[in-house]
CSV table of C-alpha atoms in Angstrom, one decimal:
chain,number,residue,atom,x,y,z
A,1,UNK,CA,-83.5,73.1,135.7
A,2,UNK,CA,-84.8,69.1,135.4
A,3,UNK,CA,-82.6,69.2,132.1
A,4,UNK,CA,-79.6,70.1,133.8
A,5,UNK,CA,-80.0,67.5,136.7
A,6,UNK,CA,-80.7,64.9,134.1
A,7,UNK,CA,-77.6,66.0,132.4
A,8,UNK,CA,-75.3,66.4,135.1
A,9,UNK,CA,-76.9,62.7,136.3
A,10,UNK,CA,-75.7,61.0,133.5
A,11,UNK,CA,-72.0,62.1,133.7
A,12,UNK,CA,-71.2,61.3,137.0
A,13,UNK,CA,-72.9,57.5,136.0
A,14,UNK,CA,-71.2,57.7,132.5
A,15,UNK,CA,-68.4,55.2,133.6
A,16,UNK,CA,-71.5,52.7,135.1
A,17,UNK,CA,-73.5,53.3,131.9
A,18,UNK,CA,-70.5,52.8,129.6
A,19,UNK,CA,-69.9,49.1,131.3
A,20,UNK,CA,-73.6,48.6,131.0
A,21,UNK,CA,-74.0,49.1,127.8
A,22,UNK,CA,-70.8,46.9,127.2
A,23,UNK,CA,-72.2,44.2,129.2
A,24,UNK,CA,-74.9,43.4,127.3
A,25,UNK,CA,-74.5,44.6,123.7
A,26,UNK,CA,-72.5,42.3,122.0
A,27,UNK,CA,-74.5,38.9,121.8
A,28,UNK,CA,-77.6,41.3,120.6
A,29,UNK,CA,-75.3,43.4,118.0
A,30,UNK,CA,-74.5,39.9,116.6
A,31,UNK,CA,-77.7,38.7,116.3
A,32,UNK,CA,-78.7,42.4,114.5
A,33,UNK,CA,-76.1,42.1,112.3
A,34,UNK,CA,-76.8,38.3,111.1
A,35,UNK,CA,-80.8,38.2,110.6
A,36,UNK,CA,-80.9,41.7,109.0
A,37,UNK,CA,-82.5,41.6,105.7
A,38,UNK,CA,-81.1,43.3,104.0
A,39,UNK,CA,-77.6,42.2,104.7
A,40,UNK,CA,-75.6,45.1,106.2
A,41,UNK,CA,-72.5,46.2,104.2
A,42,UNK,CA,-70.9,48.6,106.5
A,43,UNK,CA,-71.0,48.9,110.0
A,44,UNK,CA,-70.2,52.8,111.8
A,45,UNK,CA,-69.1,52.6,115.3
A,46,UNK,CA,-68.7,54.6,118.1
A,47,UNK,CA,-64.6,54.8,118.7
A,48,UNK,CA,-65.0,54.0,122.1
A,49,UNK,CA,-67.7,51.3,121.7
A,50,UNK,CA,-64.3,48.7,121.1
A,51,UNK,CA,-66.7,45.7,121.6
A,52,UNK,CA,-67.8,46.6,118.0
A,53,UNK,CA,-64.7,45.8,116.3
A,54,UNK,CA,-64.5,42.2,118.2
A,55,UNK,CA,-68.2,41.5,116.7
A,56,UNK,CA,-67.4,43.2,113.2
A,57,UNK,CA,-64.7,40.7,112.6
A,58,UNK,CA,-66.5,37.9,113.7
A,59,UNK,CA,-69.5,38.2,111.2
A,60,UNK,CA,-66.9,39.4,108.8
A,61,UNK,CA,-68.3,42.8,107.8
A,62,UNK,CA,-66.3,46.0,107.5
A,63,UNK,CA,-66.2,48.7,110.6
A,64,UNK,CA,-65.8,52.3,109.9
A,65,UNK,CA,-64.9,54.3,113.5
A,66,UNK,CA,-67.0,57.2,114.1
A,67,UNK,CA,-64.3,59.1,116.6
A,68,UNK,CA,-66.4,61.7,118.4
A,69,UNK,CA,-63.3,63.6,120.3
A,70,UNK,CA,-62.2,66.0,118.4
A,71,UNK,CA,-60.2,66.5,115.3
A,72,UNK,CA,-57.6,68.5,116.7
A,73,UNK,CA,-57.4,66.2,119.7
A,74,UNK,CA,-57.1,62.8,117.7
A,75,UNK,CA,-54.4,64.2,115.8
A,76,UNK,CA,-52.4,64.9,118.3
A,77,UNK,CA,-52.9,61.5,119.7
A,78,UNK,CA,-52.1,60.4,116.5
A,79,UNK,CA,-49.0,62.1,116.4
A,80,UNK,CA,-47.6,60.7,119.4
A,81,UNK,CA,-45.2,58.8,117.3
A,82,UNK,CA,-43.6,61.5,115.0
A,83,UNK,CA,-43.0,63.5,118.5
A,84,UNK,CA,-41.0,60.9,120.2
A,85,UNK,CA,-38.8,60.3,117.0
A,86,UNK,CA,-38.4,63.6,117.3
A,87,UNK,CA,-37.5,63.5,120.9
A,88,UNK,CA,-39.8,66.5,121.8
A,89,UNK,CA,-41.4,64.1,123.8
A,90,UNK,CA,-40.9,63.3,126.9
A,91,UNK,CA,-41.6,66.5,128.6
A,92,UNK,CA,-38.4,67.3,130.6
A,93,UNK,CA,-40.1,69.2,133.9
A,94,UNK,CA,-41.9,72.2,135.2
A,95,UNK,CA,-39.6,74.2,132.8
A,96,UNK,CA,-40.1,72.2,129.8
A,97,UNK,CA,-44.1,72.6,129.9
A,98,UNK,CA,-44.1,76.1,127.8
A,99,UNK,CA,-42.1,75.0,125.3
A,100,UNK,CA,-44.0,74.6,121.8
A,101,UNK,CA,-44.4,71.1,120.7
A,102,UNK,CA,-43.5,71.4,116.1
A,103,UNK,CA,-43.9,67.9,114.8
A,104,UNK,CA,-48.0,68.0,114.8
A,105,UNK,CA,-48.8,69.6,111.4
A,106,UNK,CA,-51.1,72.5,111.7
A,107,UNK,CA,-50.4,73.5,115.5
A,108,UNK,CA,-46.6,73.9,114.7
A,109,UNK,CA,-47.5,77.5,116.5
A,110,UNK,CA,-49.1,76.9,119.4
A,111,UNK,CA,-49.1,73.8,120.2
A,112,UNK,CA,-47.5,73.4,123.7
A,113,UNK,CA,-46.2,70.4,125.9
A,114,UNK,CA,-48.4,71.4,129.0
A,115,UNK,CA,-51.4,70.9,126.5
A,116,UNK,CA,-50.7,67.1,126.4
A,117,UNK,CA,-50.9,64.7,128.9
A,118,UNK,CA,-48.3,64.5,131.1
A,119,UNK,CA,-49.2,61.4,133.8
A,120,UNK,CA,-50.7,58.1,133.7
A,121,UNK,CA,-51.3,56.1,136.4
A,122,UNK,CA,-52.3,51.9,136.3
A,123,UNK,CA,-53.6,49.7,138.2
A,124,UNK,CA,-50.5,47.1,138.8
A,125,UNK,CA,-47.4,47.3,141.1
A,126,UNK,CA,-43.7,47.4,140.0
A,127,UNK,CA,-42.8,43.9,140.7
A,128,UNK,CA,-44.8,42.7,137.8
A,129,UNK,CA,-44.6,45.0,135.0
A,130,UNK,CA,-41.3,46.8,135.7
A,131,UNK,CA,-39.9,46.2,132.0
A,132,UNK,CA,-42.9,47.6,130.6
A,133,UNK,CA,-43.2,50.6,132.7
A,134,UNK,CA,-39.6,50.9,132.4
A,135,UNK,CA,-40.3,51.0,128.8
A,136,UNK,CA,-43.5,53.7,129.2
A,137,UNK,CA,-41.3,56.1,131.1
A,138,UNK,CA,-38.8,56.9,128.6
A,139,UNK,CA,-42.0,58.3,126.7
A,140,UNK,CA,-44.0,59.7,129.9
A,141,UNK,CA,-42.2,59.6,132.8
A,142,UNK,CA,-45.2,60.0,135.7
A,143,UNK,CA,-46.0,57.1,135.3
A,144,UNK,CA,-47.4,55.8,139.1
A,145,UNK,CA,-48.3,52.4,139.7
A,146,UNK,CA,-51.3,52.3,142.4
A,147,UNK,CA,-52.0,48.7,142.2
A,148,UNK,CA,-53.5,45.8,143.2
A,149,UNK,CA,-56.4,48.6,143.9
A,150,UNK,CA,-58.8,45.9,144.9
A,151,UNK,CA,-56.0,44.7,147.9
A,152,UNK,CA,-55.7,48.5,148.6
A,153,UNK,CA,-59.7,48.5,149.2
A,154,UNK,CA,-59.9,45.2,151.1
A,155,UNK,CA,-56.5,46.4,153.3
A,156,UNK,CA,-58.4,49.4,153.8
A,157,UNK,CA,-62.1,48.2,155.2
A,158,UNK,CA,-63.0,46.6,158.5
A,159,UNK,CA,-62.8,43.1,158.5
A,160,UNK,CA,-65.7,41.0,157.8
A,161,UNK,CA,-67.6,44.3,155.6
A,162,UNK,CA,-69.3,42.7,152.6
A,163,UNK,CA,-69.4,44.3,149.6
A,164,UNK,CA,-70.5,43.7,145.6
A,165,UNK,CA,-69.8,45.8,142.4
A,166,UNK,CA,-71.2,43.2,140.7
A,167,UNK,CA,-74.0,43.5,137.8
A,168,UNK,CA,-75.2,40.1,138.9
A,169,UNK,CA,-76.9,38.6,142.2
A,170,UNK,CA,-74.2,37.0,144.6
A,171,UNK,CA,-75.3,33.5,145.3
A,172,UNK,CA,-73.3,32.5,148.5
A,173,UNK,CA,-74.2,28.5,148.4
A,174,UNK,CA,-71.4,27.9,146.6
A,175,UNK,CA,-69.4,28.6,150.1
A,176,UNK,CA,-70.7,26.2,152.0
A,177,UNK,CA,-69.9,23.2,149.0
A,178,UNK,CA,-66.0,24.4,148.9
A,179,UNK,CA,-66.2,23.9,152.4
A,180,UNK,CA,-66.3,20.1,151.9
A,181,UNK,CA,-63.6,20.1,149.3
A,182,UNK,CA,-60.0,19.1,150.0
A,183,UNK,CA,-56.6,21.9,149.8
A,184,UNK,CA,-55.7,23.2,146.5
A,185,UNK,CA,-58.3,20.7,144.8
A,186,UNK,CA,-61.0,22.8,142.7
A,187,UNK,CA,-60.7,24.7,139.8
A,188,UNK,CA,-63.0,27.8,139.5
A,189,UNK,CA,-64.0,28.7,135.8
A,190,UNK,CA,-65.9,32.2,135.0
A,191,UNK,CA,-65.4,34.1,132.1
A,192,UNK,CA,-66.6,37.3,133.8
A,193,UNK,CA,-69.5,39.7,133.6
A,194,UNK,CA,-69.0,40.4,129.4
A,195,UNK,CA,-67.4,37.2,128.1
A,196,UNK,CA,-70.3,35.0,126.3
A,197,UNK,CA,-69.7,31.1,125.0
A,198,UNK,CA,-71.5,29.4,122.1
A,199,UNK,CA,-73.3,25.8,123.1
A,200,UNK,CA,-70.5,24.1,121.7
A,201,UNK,CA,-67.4,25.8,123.4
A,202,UNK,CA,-69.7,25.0,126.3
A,203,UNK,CA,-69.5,21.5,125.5
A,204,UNK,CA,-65.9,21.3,125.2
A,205,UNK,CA,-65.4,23.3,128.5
A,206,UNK,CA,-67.4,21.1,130.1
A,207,UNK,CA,-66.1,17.7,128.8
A,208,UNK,CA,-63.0,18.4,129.5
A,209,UNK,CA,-63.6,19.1,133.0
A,210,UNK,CA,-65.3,16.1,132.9
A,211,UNK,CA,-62.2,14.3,131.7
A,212,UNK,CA,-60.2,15.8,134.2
A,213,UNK,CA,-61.5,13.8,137.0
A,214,UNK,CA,-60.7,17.2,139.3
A,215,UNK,CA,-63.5,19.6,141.7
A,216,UNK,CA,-64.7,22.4,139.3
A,217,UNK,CA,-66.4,25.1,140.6
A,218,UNK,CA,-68.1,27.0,137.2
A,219,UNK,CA,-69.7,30.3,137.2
A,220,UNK,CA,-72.7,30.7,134.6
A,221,UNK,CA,-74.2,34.1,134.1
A,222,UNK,CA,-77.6,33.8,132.8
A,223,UNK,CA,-76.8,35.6,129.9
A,224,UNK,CA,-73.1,33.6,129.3
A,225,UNK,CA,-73.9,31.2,126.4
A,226,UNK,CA,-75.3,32.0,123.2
A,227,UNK,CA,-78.8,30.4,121.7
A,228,UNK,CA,-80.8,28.6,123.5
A,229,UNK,CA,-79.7,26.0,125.8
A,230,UNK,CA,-81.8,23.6,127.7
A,231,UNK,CA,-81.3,20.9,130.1
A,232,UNK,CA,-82.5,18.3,127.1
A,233,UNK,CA,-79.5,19.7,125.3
A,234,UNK,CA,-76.9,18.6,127.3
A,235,UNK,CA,-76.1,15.2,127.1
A,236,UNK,CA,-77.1,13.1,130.4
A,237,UNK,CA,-73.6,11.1,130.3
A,238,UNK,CA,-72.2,14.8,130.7
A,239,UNK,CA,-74.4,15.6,133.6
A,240,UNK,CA,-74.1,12.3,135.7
A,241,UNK,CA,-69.9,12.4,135.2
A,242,UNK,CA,-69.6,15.9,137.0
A,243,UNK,CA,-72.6,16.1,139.6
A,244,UNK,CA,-70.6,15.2,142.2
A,245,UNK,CA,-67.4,17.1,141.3
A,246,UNK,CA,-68.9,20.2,139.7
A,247,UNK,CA,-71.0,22.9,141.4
A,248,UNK,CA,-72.5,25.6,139.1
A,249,UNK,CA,-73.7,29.1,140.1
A,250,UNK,CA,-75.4,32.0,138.6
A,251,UNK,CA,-72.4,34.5,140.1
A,252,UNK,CA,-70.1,34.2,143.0
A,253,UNK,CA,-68.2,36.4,145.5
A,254,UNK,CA,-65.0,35.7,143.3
A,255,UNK,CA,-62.3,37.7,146.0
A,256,UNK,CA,-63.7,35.0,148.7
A,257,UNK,CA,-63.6,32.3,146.0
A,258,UNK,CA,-59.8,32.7,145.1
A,259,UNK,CA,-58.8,32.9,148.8
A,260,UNK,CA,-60.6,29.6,149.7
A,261,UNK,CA,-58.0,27.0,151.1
A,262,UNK,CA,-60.0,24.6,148.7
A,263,UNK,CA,-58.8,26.7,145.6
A,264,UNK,CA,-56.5,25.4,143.2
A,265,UNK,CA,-56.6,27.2,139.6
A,266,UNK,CA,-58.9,29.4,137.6
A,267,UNK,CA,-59.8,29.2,134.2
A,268,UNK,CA,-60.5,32.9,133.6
A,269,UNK,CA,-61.5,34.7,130.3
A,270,UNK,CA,-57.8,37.3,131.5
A,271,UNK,CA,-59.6,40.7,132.2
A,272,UNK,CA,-57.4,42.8,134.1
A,273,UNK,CA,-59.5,42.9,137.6
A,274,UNK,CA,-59.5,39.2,137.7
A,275,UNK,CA,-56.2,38.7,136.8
A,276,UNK,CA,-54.6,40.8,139.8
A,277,UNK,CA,-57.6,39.1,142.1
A,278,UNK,CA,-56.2,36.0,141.0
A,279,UNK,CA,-52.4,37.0,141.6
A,280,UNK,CA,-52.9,38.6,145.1
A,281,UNK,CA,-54.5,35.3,146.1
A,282,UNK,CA,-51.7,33.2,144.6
A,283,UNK,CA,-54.3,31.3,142.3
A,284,UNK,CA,-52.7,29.6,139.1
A,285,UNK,CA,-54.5,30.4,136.1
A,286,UNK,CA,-55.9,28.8,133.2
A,287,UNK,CA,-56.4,31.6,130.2
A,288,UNK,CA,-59.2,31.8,127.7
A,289,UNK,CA,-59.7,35.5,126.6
A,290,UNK,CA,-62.2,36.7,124.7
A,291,UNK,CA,-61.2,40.5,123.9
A,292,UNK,CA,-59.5,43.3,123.7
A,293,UNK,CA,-56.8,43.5,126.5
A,294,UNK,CA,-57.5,40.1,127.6
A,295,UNK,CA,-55.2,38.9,124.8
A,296,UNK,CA,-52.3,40.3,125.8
A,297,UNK,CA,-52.7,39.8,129.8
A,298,UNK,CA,-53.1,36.2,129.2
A,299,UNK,CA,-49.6,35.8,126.8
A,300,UNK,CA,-47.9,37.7,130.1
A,301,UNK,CA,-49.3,35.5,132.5
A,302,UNK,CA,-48.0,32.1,130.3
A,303,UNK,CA,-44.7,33.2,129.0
A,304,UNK,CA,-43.5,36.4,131.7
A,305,UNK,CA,-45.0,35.3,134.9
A,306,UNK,CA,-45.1,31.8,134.6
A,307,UNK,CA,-48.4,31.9,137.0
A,308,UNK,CA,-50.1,29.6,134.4
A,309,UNK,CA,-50.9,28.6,130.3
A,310,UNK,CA,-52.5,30.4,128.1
A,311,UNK,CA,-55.2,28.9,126.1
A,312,UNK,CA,-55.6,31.7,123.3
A,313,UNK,CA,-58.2,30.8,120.4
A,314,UNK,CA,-58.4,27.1,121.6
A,315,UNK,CA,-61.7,25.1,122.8
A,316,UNK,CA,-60.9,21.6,122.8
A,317,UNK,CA,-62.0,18.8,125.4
A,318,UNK,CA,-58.5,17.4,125.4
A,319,UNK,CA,-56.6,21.0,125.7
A,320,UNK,CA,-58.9,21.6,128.8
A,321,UNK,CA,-58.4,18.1,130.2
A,322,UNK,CA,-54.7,18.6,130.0
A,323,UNK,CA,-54.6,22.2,131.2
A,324,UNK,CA,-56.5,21.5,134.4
A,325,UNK,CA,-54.6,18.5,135.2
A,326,UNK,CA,-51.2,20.7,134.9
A,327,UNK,CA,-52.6,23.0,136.7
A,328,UNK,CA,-53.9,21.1,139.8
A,329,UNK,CA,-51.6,17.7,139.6
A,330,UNK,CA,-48.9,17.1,137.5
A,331,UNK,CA,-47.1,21.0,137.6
A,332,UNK,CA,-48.7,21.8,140.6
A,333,UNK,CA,-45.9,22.5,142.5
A,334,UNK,CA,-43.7,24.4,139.5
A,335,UNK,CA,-46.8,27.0,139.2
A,336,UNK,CA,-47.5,27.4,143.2
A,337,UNK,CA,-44.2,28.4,143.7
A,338,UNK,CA,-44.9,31.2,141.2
A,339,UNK,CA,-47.8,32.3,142.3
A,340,UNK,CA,-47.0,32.3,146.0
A,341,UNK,CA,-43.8,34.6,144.8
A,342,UNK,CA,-46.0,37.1,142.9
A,343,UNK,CA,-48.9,37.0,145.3
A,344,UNK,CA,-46.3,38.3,148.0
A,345,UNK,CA,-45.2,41.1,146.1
A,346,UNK,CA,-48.5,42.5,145.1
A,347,UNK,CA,-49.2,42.4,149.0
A,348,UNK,CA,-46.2,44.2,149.6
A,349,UNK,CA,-46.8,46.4,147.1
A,350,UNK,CA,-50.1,47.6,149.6
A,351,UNK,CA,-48.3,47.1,152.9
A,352,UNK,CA,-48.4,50.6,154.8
A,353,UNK,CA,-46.4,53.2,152.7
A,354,UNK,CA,-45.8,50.2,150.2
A,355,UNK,CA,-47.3,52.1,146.9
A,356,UNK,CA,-46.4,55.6,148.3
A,357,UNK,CA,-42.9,54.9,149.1
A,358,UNK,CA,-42.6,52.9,145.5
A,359,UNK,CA,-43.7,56.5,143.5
A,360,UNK,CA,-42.3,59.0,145.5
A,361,UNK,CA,-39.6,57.5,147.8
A,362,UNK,CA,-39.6,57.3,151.9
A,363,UNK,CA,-40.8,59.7,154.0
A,364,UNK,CA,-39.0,62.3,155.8
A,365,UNK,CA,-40.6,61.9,158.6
């Protein structure tokens, strides 16, 4: 009976676990991987570990997946391709769920269109990825978009409840300093609770704040930069030229952050959560990403949105310098008018009946 309990424990934190493991594993695989002796040829991953393919390239050794669905179900996913081109997907209705899907080689019998997915829902509103879902549906088409789901949460709760999902201790102190600061005149900076930073992007980071002359708010996780760094390793110069423009913290209530009045851009590594927290609080952005979908949410938010730049496989002091100042001076205006246009649909979007009438059209009543 304790085996079951443990059991049954562990899948209902799965998700938790998953993000935990995620968290913290790839500065130590790295390390692994680099001092081994011997060298390591060949590294075998979990499929869904996808952190291991970022740290594979980066020490440049090959990655065999080791995809533990199973066989029958990979193919199919696999197949997804050869059924739209043979337009037996999408599934047409209630009526169309029976009939037998031909194009997967080895199910050609049996193989049915109620045994595939048939829904997907995301976590964004229609206002700003309409093309794209646009483009989705002619392949699945429920597709419902239930997003921002952190304004959904914070229009939902009494006013004033505090809440964390974070892996990290909120330090509050940080409040009390934007509190001083003028409108629209600090720049926050975190790279989230995954992202990490070698001493010598932190460098450049921090020069180029430096240069900027402008309020920087920068969120450090303990864990955030690789090595060792010590106060003796930063150069005093650096240290004296942004003490009283630059407040650092461990980790920060980031909703309350983006809607302070002082706010005026974030530099954020583009993970999905922080990008809609950013857009519901009209925040331009500054974007750095470090993995996996980050990459392409940051190109959206440069070239679709217009809601800020995109600072893809850069780390220069001058890039920074130049960014921020965009940002918070010299297109200031250009970008706040974007933002403040997006940041009003994505409340609409979670206005009563806003996401419900969107999916399924207003109420009879």
């Amino acid at each position: 009976m304790a085996f079951r309990w443990i059991i049954r424990d562990l899948g209902n934190n799965s998700g938790s676990l998953l993000q935990s493991v995620k968290s913290v594993t790839p500065p130590h695989l790295k390390r692994i991987l680099i001092d081994s002796e011997p060298p390591v040829n060949c590294i075998i991953s979990d499929g869904f570990m996808s952190f291991a393919i970022d740290v594979a390239r980066e020490v440049g050794i090959p990655i065999i997946y080791f995809r533990t669905i199973s066989a029958c179900a990979f193919w199919t996913y696999y197949c997804t391709r050869e059924m739209i081109d043979a337009s037996e997907l999408p599934i047409k209705g209630d009526k169309d769920m029976d009939r037998l899907i031909k194009t997967v080689p080895g199910m050609e019998t049996f193989l049915r269109g109620r045994d595939l997915p048939n829904g997907l829902i995301f976590n964004t509103f229609e206002d700003l990825e309409g093309p794209i879902l646009s483009q989705i549906r002619t392949y699945c088409p429920k597709v419902y978009t239930i997003g921002p789901l952190n304004a959904h949460l914070r229009a939902r709760i009494p006013q004033n409840t505090t809440f964390s999902n974070s892996f990290w201790e909120v330090d509050r102190s940080c409040m009390e300093w934007l509190d001083k600061q003028p409108s629209r005149s600090v720049i926050y900076v975190s790279f989230g609770s995954i992202a990490v930073v070698s001493r010598e992007q932190l460098l450049e980071f921090w020069f180029g704040l430096a240069r900027s002359k402008q309020r920087f708010l920068w969120v450090i996780r303990p864990d955030s930069i690789t090595g060792n760094v010590g106060e003796n390793q930063i150069p005093e110069e650096l240290v004296e030229a942004t003490k009283e423009r630059g407040y650092m913290v461990g980790w920060v209530p980031q909703e309350e952050i983006l809607a302070h009045e002082a706010l005026g851009a974030f530099l954020t590594h583009s993970g999905w959560n922080s990008t809609l927290e950013s857009i519901i609080a009209g925040i331009p952005m500054i974007c750095w990403p470090y993995f996996g979908d980050q990459q392409m949410n940051s190109r959206f938010v440069d070239e679709v949105w217009k809601l800020g730049l995109d600072m893809k496989d850069l780390c220069d002091t001058k890039i920074v310098e130049k960014m921020v100042n965009d940002l918070i001076v010299d297109r200031r205006e250009e970008f706040m008018k974007s933002a403040d246009r997006m940041a009003n649909l994505a409340r609409k979007s979670v206005n009563k009946g806003g996401f419900l009438v969107q999916q399924f059209g207003p109420s009879d009543k």
